[in-house]
CSV table of C-alpha atoms and ligand atoms in Angstrom, one decimal:
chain,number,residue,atom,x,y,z
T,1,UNK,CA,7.4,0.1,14.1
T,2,UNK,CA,6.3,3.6,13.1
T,3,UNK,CA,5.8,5.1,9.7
T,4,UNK,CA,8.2,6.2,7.4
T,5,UNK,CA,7.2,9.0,5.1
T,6,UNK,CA,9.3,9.3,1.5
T,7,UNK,CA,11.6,12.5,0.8
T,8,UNK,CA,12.7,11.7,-2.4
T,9,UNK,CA,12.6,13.9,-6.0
T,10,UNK,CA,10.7,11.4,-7.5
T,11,UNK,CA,8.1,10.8,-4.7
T,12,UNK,CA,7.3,14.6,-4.8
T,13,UNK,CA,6.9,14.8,-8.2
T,14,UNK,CA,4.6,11.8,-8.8
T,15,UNK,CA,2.6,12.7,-6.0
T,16,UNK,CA,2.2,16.8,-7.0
T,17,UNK,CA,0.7,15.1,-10.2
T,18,UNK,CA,-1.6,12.8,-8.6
T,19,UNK,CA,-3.4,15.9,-6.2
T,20,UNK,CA,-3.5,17.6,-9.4
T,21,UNK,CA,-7.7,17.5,-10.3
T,22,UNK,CA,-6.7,18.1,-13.6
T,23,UNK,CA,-4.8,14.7,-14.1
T,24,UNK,CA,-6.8,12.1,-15.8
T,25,UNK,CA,-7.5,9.1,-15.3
T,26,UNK,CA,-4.6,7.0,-16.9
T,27,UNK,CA,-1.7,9.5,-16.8
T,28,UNK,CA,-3.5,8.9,-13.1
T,29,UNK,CA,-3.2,4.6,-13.0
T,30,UNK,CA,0.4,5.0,-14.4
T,31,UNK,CA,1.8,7.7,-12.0
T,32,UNK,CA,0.1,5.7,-9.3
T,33,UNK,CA,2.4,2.5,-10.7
T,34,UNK,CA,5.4,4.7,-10.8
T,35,UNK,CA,5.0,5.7,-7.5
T,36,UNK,CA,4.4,2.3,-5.8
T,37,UNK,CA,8.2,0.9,-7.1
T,38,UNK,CA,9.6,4.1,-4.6
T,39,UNK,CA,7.2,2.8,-1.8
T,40,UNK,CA,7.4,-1.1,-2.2
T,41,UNK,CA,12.1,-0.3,-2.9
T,42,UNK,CA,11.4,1.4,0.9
T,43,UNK,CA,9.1,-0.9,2.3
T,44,UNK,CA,11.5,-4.2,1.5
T,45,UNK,CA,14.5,-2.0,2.4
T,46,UNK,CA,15.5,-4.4,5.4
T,47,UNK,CA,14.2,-7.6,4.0
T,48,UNK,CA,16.2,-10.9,4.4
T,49,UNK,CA,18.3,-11.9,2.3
T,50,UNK,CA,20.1,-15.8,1.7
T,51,UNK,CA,22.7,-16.9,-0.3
T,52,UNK,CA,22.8,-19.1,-3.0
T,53,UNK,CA,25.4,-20.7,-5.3
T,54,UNK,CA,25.4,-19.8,-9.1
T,55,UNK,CA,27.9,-19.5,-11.8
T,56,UNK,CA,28.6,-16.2,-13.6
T,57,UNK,CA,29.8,-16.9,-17.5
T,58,UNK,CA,33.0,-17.1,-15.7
T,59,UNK,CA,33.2,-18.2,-12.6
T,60,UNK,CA,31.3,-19.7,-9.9
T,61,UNK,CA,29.7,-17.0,-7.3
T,62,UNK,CA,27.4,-16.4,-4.3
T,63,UNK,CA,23.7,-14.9,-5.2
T,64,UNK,CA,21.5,-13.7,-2.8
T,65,UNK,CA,17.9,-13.3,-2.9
T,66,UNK,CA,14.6,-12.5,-0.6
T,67,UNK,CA,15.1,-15.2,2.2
T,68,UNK,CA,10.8,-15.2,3.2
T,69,UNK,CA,8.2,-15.4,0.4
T,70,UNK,CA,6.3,-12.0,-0.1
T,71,UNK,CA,2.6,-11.5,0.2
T,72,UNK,CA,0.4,-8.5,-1.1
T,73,UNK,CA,-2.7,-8.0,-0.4
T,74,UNK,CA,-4.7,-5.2,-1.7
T,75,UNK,CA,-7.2,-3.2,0.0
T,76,UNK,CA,-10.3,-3.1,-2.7
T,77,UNK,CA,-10.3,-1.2,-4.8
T,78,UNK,CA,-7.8,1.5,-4.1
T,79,UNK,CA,-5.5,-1.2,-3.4
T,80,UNK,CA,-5.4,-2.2,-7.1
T,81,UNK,CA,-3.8,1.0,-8.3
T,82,UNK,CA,-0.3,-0.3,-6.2
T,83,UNK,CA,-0.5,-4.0,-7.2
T,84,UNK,CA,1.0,-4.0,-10.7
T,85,UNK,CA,4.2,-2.5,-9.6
T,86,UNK,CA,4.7,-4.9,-6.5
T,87,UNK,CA,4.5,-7.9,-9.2
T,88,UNK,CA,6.4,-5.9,-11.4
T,89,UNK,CA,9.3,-6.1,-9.0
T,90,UNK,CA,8.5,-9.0,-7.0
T,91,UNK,CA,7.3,-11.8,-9.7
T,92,UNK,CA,6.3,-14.7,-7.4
T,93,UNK,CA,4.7,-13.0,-4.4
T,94,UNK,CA,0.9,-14.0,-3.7
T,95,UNK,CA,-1.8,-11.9,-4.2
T,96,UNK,CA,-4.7,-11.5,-1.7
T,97,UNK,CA,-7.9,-9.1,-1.8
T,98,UNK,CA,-9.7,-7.6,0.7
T,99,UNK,CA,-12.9,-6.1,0.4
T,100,UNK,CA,-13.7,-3.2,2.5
T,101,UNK,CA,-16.8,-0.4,2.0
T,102,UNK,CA,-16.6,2.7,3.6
T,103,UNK,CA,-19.9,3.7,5.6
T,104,UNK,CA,-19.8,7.0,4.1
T,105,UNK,CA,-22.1,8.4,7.3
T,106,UNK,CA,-19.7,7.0,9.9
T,107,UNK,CA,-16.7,5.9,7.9
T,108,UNK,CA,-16.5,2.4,9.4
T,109,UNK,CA,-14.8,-0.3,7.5
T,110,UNK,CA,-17.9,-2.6,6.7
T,111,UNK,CA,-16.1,-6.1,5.2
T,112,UNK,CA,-17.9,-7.3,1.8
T,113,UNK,CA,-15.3,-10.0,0.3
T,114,UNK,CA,-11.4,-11.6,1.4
T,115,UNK,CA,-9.7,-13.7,-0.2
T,116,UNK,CA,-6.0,-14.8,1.1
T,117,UNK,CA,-3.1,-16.8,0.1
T,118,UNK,CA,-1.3,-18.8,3.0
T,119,UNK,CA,0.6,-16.6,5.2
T,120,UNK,CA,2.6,-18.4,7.4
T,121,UNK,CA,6.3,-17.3,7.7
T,122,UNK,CA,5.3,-14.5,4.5
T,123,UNK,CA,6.3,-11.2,4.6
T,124,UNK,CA,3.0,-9.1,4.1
T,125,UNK,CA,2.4,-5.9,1.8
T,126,UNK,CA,-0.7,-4.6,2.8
T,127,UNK,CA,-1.8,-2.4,0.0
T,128,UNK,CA,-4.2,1.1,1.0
T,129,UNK,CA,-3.0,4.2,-0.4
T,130,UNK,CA,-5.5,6.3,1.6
T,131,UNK,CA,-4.8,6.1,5.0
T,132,UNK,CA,-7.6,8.3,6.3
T,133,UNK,CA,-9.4,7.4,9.6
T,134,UNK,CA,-7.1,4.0,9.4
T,135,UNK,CA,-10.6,2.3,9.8
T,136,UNK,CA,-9.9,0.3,6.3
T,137,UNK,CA,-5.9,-0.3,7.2
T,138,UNK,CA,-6.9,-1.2,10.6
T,139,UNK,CA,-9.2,-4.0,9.9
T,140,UNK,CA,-7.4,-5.4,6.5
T,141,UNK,CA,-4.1,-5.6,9.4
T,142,UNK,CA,-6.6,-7.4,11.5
T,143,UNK,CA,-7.6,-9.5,9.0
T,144,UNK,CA,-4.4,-10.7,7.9
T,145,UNK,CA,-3.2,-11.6,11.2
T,146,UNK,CA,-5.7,-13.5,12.1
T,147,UNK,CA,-4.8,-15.3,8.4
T,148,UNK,CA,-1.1,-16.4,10.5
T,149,UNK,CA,0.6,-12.8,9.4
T,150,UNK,CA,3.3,-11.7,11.8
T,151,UNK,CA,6.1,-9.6,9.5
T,152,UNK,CA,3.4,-7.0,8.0
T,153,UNK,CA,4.6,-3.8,6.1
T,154,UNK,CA,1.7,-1.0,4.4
T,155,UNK,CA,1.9,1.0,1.5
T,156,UNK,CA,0.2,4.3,1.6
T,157,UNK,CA,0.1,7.1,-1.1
T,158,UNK,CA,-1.1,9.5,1.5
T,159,UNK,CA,-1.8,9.8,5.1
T,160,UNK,CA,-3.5,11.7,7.5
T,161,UNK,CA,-2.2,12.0,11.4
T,162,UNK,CA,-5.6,10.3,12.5
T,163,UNK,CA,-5.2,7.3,10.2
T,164,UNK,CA,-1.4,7.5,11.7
T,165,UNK,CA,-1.6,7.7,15.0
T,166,UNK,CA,-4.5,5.0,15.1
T,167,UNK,CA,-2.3,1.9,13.1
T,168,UNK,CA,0.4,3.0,16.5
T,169,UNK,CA,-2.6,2.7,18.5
T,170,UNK,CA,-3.6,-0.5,17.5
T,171,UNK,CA,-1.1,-2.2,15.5
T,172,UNK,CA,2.1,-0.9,16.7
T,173,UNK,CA,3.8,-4.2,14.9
T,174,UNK,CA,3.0,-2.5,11.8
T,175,UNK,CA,5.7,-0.6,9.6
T,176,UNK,CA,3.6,2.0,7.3
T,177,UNK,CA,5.1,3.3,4.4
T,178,UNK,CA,3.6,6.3,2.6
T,179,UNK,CA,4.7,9.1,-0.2
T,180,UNK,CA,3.1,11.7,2.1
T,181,UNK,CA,1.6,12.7,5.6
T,182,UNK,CA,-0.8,15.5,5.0
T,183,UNK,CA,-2.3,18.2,7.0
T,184,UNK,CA,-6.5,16.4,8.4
T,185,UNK,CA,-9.5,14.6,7.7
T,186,UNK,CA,-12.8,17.2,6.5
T,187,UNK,CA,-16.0,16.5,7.9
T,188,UNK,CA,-16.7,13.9,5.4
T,189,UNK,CA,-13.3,12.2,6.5
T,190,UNK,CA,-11.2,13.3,3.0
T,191,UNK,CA,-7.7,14.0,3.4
T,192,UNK,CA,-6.5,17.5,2.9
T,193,UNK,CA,-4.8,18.2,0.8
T,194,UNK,CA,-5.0,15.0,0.0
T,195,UNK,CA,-6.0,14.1,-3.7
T,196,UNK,CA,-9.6,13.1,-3.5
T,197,UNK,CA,-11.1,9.6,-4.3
T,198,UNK,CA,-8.5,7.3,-5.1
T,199,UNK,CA,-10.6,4.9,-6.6
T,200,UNK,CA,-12.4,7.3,-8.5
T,201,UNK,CA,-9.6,8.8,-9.7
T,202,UNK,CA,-8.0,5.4,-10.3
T,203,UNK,CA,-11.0,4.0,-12.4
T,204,UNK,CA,-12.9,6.8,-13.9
T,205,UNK,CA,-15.9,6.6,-11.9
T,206,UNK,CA,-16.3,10.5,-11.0
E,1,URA,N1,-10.3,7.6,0.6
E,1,URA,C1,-9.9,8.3,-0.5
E,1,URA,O1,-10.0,7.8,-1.6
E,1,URA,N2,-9.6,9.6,-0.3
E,1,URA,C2,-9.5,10.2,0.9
E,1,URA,O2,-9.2,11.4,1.0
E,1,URA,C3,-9.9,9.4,2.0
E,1,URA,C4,-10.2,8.1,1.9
């Protein structure tokens, strides 16, 4: 499926103010809610659509609207910093959790708590903004597919070419969306540029 990296105005301009160190933490939470309405409008650009009858004040007409039911599920706790906007825009979609720990020595995904809605014939949002080592992305996409998922879209803020080139590795099914691809992991498997701890940043816990 690939990733699709965004190249719009407003995409560089929230992101330059969430790498800034100087941002705080809620100018921070908001930008990071701006920015997930450009990624989730990409990520459900080719989502079905059905018709349906309705009447205007004048006349009768044809509607359409999202043919599958929609499914987030947020990668904890990063994950939270994209989930208001996808409700925002998408009302009735389910919301999952998954609870994944970085092993900050080896930077394996070590599982502490899921929760998931059915989803069975759902189109799934996996939410991760950081796609570093794709350790975390990789397992939540495991995770959910062995939950029934077959029609699964992430949202990244940024990404490295590791965390890349792993979700092709191993989920090649997989459509990844992200505001940016940036330049490599550090030793301590940050990306650079990059814009630090997103859930530090997110939640004020620096
Ligand atoms: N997780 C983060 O929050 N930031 C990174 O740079 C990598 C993983």
């Amino acid at each position: 499926m690939g990733i699709t990296v965004l190249d719009h105005p407003l995409n560089h301009h929230y992101l330059s103010i969430l790498r800034d160190r100087t941002t705080e933490p809620e100018e921070f939470r908001n930008t990071t809610r701006r920015l997930a309405y450009l990624l989730l409008t990409e990520a459900t650009n080719s989502a079905e659509l059905e018709d349906y009858s309705l009447e205007t004040p004048l006349v009768a007409a044809t509607g359409r609207r999202l043919a599958r039911p929609v499914v987030a599920v947020a990668v904890l706790r990063a994950g939270l910093g994209l989930i208001d906007a996808v409700i925002d825009l998408i009302p009735d979609v389910a919301v999952g959790y998954a609870g994944v720990q970085r092993d900050e020595e080896t930077a394996r995904p070590m599982e502490y708590y899921t929760k998931f809605p059915d989803m069975t014939d759902r189109t799934v949002l996996v939410l991760e903004p950081m796609l570093a080592t794709g350790g975390s992305l990789s397992w939540a996409v495991e995770r959910v597919k062995q939950a029934g998922a077959d029609d699964i879209v992430a949202l990244c803020v940024v990404a490295a070419p590791e965390g890349a080139a792993r979700m092709e590795r191993i989920h090649p099914d997989v459509r990844v969306v992200t505001a940016a691809m940036d330049s490599h992991l550090n030793d301590h498997y940050y990306i650079v540029p990059g814009l630090g701890d997103m859930g530090d940043r997110l939640f004020a816990t620096l």
